[in-house]
XYZ file of C-alpha atoms in Angstrom:
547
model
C 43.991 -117.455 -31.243
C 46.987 -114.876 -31.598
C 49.797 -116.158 -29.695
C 51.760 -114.573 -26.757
C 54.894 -113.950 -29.126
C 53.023 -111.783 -31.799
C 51.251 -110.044 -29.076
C 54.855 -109.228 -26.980
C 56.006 -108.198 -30.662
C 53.323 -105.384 -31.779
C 53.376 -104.512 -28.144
C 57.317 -104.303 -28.623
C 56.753 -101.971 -31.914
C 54.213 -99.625 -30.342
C 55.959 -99.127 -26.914
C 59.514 -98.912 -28.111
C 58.406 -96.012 -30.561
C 56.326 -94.251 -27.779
C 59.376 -94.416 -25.430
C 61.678 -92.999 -27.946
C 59.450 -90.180 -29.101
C 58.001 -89.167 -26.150
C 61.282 -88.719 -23.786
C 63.063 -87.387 -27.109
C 60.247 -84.764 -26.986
C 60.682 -84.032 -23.096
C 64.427 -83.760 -23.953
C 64.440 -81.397 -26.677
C 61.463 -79.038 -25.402
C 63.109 -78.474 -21.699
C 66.645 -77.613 -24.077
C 64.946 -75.539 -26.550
C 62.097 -73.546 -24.862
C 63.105 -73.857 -21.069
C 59.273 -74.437 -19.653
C 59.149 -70.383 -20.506
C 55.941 -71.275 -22.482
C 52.814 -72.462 -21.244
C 51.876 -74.710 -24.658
C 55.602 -75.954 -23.858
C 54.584 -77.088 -20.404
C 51.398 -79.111 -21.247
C 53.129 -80.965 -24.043
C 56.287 -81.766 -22.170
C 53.575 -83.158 -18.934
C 51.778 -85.291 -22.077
C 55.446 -86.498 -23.068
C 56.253 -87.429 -19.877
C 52.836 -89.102 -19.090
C 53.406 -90.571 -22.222
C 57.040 -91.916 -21.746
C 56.639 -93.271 -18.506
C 53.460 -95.377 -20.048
C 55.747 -96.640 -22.943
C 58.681 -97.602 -20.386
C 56.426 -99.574 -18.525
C 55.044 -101.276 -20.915
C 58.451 -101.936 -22.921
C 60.347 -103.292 -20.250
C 57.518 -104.477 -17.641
C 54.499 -105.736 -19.699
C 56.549 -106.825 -22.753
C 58.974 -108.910 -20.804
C 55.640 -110.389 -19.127
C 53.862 -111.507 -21.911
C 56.398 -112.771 -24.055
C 58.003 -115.169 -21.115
C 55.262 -115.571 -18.928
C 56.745 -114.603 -16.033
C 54.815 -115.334 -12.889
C 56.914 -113.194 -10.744
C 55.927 -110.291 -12.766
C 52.462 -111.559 -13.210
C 51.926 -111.593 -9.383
C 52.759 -107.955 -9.321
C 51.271 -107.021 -12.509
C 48.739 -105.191 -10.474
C 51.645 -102.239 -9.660
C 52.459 -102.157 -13.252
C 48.500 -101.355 -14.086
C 48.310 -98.714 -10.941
C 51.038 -96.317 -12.538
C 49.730 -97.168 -15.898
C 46.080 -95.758 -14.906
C 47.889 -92.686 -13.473
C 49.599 -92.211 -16.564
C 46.236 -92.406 -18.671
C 44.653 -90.530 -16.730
C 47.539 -87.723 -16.445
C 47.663 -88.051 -20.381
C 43.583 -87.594 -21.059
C 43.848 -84.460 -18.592
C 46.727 -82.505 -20.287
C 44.889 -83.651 -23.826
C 41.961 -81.455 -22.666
C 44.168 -78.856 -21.396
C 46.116 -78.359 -24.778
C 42.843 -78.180 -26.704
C 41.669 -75.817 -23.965
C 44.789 -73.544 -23.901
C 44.733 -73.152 -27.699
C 41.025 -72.595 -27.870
C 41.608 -69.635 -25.487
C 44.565 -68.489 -27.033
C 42.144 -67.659 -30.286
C 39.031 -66.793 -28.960
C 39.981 -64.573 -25.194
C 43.829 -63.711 -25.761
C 43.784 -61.830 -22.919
C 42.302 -63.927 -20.592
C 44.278 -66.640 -22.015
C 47.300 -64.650 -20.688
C 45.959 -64.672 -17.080
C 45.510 -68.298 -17.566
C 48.194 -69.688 -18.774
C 51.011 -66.864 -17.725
C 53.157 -69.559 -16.437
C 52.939 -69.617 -12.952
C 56.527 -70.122 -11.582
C 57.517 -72.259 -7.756
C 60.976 -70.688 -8.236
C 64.348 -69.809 -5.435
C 64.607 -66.709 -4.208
C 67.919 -65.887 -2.843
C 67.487 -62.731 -1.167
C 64.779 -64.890 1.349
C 66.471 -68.257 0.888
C 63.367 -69.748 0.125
C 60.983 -71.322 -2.836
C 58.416 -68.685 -3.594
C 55.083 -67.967 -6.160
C 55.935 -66.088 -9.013
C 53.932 -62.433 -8.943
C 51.298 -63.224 -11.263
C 47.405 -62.802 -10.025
C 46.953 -66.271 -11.334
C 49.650 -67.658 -8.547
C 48.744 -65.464 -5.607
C 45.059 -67.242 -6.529
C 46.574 -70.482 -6.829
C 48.724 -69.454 -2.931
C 45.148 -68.707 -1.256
C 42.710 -71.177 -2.786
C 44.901 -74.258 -3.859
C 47.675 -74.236 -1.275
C 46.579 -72.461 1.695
C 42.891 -73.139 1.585
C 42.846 -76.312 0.390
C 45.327 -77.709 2.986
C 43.371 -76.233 5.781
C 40.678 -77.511 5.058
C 41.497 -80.906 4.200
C 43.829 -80.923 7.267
C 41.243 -79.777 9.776
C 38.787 -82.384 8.290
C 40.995 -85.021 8.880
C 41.714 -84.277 12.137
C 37.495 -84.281 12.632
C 37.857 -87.429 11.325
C 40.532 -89.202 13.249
C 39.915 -88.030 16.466
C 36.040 -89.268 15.422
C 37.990 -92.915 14.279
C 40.044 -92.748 17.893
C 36.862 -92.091 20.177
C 34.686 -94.746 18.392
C 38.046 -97.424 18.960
C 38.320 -96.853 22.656
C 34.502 -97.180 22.819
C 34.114 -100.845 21.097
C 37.127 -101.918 23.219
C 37.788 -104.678 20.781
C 40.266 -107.668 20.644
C 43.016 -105.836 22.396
C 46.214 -106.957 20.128
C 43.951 -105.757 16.978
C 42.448 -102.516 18.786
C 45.761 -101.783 20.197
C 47.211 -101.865 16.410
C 44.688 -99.955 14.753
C 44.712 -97.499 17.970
C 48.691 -96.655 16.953
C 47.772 -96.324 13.569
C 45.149 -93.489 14.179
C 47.764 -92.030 16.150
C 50.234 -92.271 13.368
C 47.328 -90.488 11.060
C 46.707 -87.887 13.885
C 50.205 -87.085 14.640
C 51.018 -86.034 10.677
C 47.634 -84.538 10.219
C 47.948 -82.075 13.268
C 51.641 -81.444 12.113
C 50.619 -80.583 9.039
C 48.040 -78.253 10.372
C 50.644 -76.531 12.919
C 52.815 -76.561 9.711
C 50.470 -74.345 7.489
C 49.413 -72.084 10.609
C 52.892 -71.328 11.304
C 54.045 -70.621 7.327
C 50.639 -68.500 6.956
C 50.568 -66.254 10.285
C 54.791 -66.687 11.541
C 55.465 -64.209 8.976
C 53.000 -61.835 10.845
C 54.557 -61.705 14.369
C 58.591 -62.114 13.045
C 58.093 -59.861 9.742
C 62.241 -59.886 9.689
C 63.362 -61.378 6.179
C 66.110 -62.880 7.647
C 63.599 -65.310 9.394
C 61.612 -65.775 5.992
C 63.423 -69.213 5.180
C 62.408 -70.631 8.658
C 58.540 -69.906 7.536
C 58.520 -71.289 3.959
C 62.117 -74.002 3.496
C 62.563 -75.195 6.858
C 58.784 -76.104 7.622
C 58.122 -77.149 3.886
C 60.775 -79.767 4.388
C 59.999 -80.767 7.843
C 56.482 -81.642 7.341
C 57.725 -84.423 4.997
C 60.609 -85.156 7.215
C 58.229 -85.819 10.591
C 55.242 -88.012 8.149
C 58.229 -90.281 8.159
C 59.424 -90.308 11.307
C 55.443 -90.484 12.539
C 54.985 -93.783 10.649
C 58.279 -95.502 12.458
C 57.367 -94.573 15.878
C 53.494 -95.592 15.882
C 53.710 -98.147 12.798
C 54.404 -101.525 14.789
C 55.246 -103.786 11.640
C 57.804 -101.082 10.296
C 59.439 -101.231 13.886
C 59.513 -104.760 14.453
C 61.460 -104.923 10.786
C 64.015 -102.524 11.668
C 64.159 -103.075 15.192
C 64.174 -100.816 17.687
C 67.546 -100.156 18.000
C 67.628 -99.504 14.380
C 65.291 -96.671 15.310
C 67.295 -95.620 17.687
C 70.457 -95.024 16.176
C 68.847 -93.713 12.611
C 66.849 -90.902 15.231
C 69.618 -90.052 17.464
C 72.181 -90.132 14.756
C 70.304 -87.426 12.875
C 69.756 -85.577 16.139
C 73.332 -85.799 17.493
C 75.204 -85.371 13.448
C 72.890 -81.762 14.147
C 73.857 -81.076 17.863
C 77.517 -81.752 16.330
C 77.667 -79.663 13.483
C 76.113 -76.451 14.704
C 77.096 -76.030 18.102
C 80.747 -76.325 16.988
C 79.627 -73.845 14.059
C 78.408 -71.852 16.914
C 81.642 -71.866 19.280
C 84.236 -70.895 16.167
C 82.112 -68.263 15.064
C 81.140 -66.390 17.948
C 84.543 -66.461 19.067
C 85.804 -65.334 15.885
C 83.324 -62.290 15.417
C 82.869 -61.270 19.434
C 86.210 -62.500 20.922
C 84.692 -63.082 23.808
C 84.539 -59.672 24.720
C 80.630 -59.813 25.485
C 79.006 -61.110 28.767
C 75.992 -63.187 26.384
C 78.484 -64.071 23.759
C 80.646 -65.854 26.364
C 77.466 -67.569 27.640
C 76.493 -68.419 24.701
C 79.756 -70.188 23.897
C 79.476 -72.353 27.009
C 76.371 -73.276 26.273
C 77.170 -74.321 22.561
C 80.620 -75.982 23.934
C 78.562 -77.684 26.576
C 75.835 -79.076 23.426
C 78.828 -79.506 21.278
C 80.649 -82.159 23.934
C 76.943 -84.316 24.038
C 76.380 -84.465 20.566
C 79.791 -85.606 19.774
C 79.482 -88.326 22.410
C 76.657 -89.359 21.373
C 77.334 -89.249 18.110
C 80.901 -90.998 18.150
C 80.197 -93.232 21.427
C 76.650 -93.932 22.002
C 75.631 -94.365 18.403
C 78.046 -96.935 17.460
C 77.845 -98.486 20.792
C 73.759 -99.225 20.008
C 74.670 -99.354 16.051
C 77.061 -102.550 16.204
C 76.328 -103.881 19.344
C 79.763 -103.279 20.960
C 80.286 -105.076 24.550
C 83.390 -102.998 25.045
C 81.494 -99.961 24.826
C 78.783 -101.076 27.349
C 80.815 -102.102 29.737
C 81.870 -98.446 30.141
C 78.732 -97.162 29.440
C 78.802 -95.551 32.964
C 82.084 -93.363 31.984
C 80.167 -91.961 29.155
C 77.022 -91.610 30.916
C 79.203 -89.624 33.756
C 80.094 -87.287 31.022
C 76.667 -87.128 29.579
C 75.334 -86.500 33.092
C 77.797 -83.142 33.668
C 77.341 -81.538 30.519
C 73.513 -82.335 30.688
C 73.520 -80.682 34.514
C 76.134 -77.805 33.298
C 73.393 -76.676 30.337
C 70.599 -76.453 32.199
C 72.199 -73.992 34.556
C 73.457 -71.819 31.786
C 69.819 -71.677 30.600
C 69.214 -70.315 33.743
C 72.341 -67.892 33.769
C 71.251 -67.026 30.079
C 67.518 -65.492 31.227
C 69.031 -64.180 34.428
C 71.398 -62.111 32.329
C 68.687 -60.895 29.451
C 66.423 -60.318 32.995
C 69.193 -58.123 34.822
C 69.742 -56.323 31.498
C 66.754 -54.906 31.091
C 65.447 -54.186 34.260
C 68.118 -53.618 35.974
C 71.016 -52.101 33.821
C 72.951 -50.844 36.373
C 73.275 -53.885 38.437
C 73.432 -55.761 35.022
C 77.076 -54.037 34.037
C 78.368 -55.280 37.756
C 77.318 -58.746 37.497
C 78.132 -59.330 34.060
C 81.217 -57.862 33.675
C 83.237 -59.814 31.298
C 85.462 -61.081 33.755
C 82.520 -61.860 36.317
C 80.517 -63.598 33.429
C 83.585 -66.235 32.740
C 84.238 -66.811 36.912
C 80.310 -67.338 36.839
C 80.766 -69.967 34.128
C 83.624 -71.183 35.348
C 81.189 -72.040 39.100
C 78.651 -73.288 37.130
C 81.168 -76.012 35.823
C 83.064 -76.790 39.079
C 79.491 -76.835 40.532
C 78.362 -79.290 38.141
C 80.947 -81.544 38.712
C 81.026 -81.837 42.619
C 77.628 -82.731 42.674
C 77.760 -85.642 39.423
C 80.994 -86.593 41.028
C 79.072 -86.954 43.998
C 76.333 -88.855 42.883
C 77.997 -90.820 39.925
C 81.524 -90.824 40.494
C 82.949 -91.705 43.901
C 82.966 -95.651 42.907
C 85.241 -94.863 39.829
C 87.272 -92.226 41.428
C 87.320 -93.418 45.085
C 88.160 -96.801 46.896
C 84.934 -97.107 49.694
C 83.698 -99.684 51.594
C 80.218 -100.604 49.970
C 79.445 -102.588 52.717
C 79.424 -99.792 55.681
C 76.301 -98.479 57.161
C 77.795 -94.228 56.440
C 74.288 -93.527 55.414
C 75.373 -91.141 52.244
C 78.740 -92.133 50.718
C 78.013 -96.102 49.953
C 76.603 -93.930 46.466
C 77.496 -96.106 43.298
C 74.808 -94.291 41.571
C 75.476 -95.170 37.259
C 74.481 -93.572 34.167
C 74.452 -96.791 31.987
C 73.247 -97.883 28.670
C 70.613 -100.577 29.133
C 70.191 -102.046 26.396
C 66.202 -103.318 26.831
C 64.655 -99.831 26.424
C 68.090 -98.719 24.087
C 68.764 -95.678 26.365
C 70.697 -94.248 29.209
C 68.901 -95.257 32.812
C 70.012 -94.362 36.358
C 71.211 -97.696 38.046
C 68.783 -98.546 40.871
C 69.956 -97.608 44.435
C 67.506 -95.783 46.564
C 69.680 -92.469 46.394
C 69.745 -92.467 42.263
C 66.157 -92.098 42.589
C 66.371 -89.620 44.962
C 68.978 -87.867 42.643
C 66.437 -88.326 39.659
C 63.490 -86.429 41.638
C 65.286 -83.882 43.075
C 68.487 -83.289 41.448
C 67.304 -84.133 37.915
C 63.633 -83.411 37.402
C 62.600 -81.002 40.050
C 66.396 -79.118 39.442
C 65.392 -78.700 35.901
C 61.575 -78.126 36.300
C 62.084 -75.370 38.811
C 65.438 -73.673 36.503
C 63.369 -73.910 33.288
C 59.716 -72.307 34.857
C 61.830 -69.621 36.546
C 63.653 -69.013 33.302
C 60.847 -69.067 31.318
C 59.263 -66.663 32.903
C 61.962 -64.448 32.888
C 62.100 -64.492 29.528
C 58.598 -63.454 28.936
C 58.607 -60.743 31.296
C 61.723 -59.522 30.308
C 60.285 -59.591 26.403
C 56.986 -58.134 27.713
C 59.175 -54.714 28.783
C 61.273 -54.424 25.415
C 57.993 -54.397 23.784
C 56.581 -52.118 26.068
C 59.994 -49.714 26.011
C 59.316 -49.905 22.169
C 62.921 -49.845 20.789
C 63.565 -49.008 17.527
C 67.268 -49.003 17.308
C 69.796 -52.167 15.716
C 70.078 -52.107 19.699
C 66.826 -52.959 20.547
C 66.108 -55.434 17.824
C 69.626 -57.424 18.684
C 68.457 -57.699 22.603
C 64.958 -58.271 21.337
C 66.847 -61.214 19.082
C 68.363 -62.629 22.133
C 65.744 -62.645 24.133
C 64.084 -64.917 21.665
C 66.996 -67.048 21.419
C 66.775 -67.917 25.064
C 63.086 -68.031 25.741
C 63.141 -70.516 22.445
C 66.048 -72.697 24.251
C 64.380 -72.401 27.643
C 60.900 -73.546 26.241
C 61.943 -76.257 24.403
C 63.467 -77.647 27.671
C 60.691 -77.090 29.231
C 58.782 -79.015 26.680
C 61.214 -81.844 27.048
C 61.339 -81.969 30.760
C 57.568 -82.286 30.328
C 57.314 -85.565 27.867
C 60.032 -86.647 29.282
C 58.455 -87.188 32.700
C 54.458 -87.831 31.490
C 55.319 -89.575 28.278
C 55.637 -92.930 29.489
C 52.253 -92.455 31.288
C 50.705 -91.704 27.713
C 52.698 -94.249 25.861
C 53.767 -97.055 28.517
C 54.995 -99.451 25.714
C 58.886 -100.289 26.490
C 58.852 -99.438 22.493
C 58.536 -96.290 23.232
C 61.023 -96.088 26.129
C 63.657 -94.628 23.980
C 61.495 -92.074 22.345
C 61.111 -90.294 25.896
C 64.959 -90.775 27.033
C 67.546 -91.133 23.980
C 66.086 -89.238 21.355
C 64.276 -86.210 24.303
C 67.808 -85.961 25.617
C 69.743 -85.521 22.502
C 67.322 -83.263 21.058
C 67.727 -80.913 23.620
C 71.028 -80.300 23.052
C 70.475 -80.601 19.136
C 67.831 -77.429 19.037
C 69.562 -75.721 21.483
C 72.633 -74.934 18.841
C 69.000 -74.695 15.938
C 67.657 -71.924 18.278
C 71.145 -69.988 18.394
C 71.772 -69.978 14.622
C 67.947 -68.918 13.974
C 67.992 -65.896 16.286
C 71.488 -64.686 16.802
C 72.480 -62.276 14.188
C 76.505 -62.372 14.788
C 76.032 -65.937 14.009
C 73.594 -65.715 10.851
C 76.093 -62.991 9.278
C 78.891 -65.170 9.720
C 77.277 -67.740 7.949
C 76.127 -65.568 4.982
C 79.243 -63.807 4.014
C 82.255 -66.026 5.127
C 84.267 -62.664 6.255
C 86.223 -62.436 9.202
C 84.527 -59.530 10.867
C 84.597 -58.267 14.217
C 81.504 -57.496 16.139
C 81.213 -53.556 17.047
C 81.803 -52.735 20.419
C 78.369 -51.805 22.676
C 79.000 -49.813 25.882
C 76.979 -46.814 27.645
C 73.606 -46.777 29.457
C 71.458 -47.630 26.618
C 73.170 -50.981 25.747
C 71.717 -54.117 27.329
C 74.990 -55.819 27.109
């Protein structure tokens, strides 16, 4: 029998030629012909199949043999996976050379159709990966992306809702049936994603036909479906959690959320005061709001983050101060939300009364309100202890308050401490204060959008207010949204895992998309960002002008 040593050698000899060959040939092709050739492509895939076969086997199944490693024996298994993808991959592009050269000879012209070289490339003027113009890849963009994806996704949403009804049914062993019940939601929350995904890239294009929005359609939701299949696994995937903790989840979520909220609402205050001066009634709104955004992400992002991150006692002790904070700028936004549709309302509607109200000077005092109101009533509820020497112990029946904004650290989120009057503050001056702002607001918004429509304006005018308009319905809706999971989310998903899904990462996002929203849909903002100049904003005045 041959022993292990002459079999590691020959299989030494063959691999350590194949891996020099093959990746000299993927070098030298990409150099010489730049993939411009179709023959070039399939023999640089074969090279690579190739290569990768002859690595493994040099430095995996060489190693194994010739030592007898049982680590590498265990896993050997791996090793022979990507090895059977790589033979495959290899007898595939073997058929596809002899096929490309056979058609080359015999049907030159439909070989040309066939193999034009069908190109994924960047397009600068839309930001954005796009098909090349060939027939070939606009039959590739309807049959083997769009179709294919539909179809596959809509199956598989068939299929797990099928898998979820048929789990609550057998009401099984309820550890086991509770796992396999998060891990069909895991399946069903990427699937549907992935079929909102490919709705919105086919049909968004259709109802905002503006280039300028093209990237949002084809960069921003190509990389956010693989983005969310991620975070989809570590918030229903149990076993991943319980490895990284949830705290771990915590801070890696509301790090990303709050390093966003950071960086664009800043973005967002610099530039519009650079390019409008604050000589516009939405501008300075919009500013607020951003600055307002721009204060929560950075606490949450410098404060709450490494507070959860390392475990700091110092900074939970005074959790409450930065939860005080949290709570005004939290109370402040959602009131400029409001002030934001009531200003796109008045504008259209009533232009008039619109020019009175939000005069420049009128629009900062209202700001300016909407800040001193804000902090009477937190102060109120969440700062007399701090700020004010009382006697806890006396029967007054409103000022004994205390009420705190604290980090507790068993759901890894911000909860109201648990005096009767927090709660009342949490129904009525948190949810049904932001429930009631939001539905009003929203429907402002889409009443106000219904008449620009319906007035049918044509003009760089019309398009800007028709811009802003989106801008705020978008912010307003997505509060909306928030306000929504954040109240019946825990009814859905009562796990204490989940606790900080429907508190610390809802909250932060919120003022995360609201700076998103601003830079998608305001145009002073956008042109800032694509030329660098220091430009000022032309001036709108007269009847015609909704600002």
């Amino acid at each position: 029998m041959i022993s292990e040593v002459v079999v590691a050698i020959l299989m030494f000899v063959c691999s350590i030629f194949g891996f020099v060959v093959n990746w000299t040939i993927v070098v030298i092709i990409i150099k010489v012909t730049k993939l411009q050739k179709p023959f070039a492509i399939l023999t640089v895939g074969l090279a690579t199949a190739d290569g990768i076969f002859s690595t493994l086997y040099l430095f995996y199944a060489t190693p194994m043999v010739l030592f007898q490693n049982q680590f590498l024996t265990n896993w050997s298994h791996v090793c022979g996976y990507i090895l059977m993808i790589c033979y495959d991959a290899s007898t595939c592009f073997h058929f596809f050379i002899s096929l490309n050269r056979f058609l080359a000879v015999y049907k030159p012209v439909f070989y040309h159709k066939m193999f034009i070289g069908c190109e994924n490339y960047y397009n600068p003027e839309l930001r954005a990966f796009r098909y090349s113009e060939e027939e070939i890849c606009k039959f590739y963009g309807n049959f083997g992306d769009f179709y294919q994806v539909f179809t596959l996704t809509i199956t598989s949403t068939v299929l797990d809702f099928l898998a979820i009804s048929k789990v609550i049914k057998i009401r099984a062993g309820a550890e086991r049936n509770s796992k396999e019940l998060n891990l069909l939601k895991q399946s069903i929350s990427q699937t549907l994603f992935v079929l909102t995904i490919v709705c919105s890239f086919t049909w968004g294009p259709r109802f905002i036909p503006d280039l300028d929005y093209a990237f949002i359609f084809s960069s921003i939701l190509w990389c956010s479906v693989h983005t969310f299949d991620g975070l989809f696994t570590i918030i229903f995937n149990s076993e991943i959690r319980k490895k990284i903790g949830t705290d771990g989840l915590s801070v890696v979520v509301v790090s990303n959320c709050s390093t966003v909220g950071f960086i664009t609402n800043w973005m967002i205050v610099v530039f519009m005061c650079q390019t409008t001066k604050l000589k516009q009634p939405f501008a300075i709104l919009t500013v607020a709001l951003a600055a307002i955004d721009a204060t929560f992400s950075t606490l949450y992002l410098f404060y709450a983050t490494p507070m959860v991150l390392f475990n700091i006692s110092e900074f939970q002790s005074y959790s409450a101060v930065c939860g005080f904070l949290l709570m005004l700028c939290y109370d402040a936004g959602t009131i400029i939300h409001f002030v934001i549709s009531l200003n796109r309302f008045l504008a259209v509607f009533t232009p008039i009364l619109y020019h009175k109200i939000f005069s420049v000077l009128f629009t900062k005092y209202i700001t300016l309100c909407v800040f001193i109101y804000t902090c009477i009533l937190i102060t109120l509820f969440f700062g007399i202890r701090k700020f004010i020497e009382i006697d806890i112990s006396s029967e007054t029946p409103f000022f004994p308050v205390g009420c705190e904004n604290y980090y507790n650290p068993e759901v890894v989120a911000f909860s109201y401490s648990g005096q009767p009057i927090c709660k009342v503050f949490a129904l009525y001056g948190d949810f049904y204060e932001v429930l009631s702002l939001t539905v009003i607001g929203a429907g402002m918004d889409l009443i106000t959008i219904w008449k620009v429509l319906k007035m049918r304006i044509r003009t760089e005018k019309g398009k800007k207010d028709l811009n802003f308009l989106k801008q705020s319905l978008s912010q307003t809706t997505f509060v909306l949204s928030i306000v929504i999971c954040f109240t019946w989310g825990p009814r859905i998903l009562p796990g204490k895992e989940f606790a900080f899904l429907f508190s610390s990462i809802l909250w932060s996002a919120v003022h995360c998309f609201d700076g998103v929203f601003t830079l998608i849909f305001n145009g002073e903002v956008r042109k800032k960002l694509k030329t660098g100049s220091h430009f000022r904003s032309s001036g709108v005045s007269g009847a015609k002008s909704f600002f």
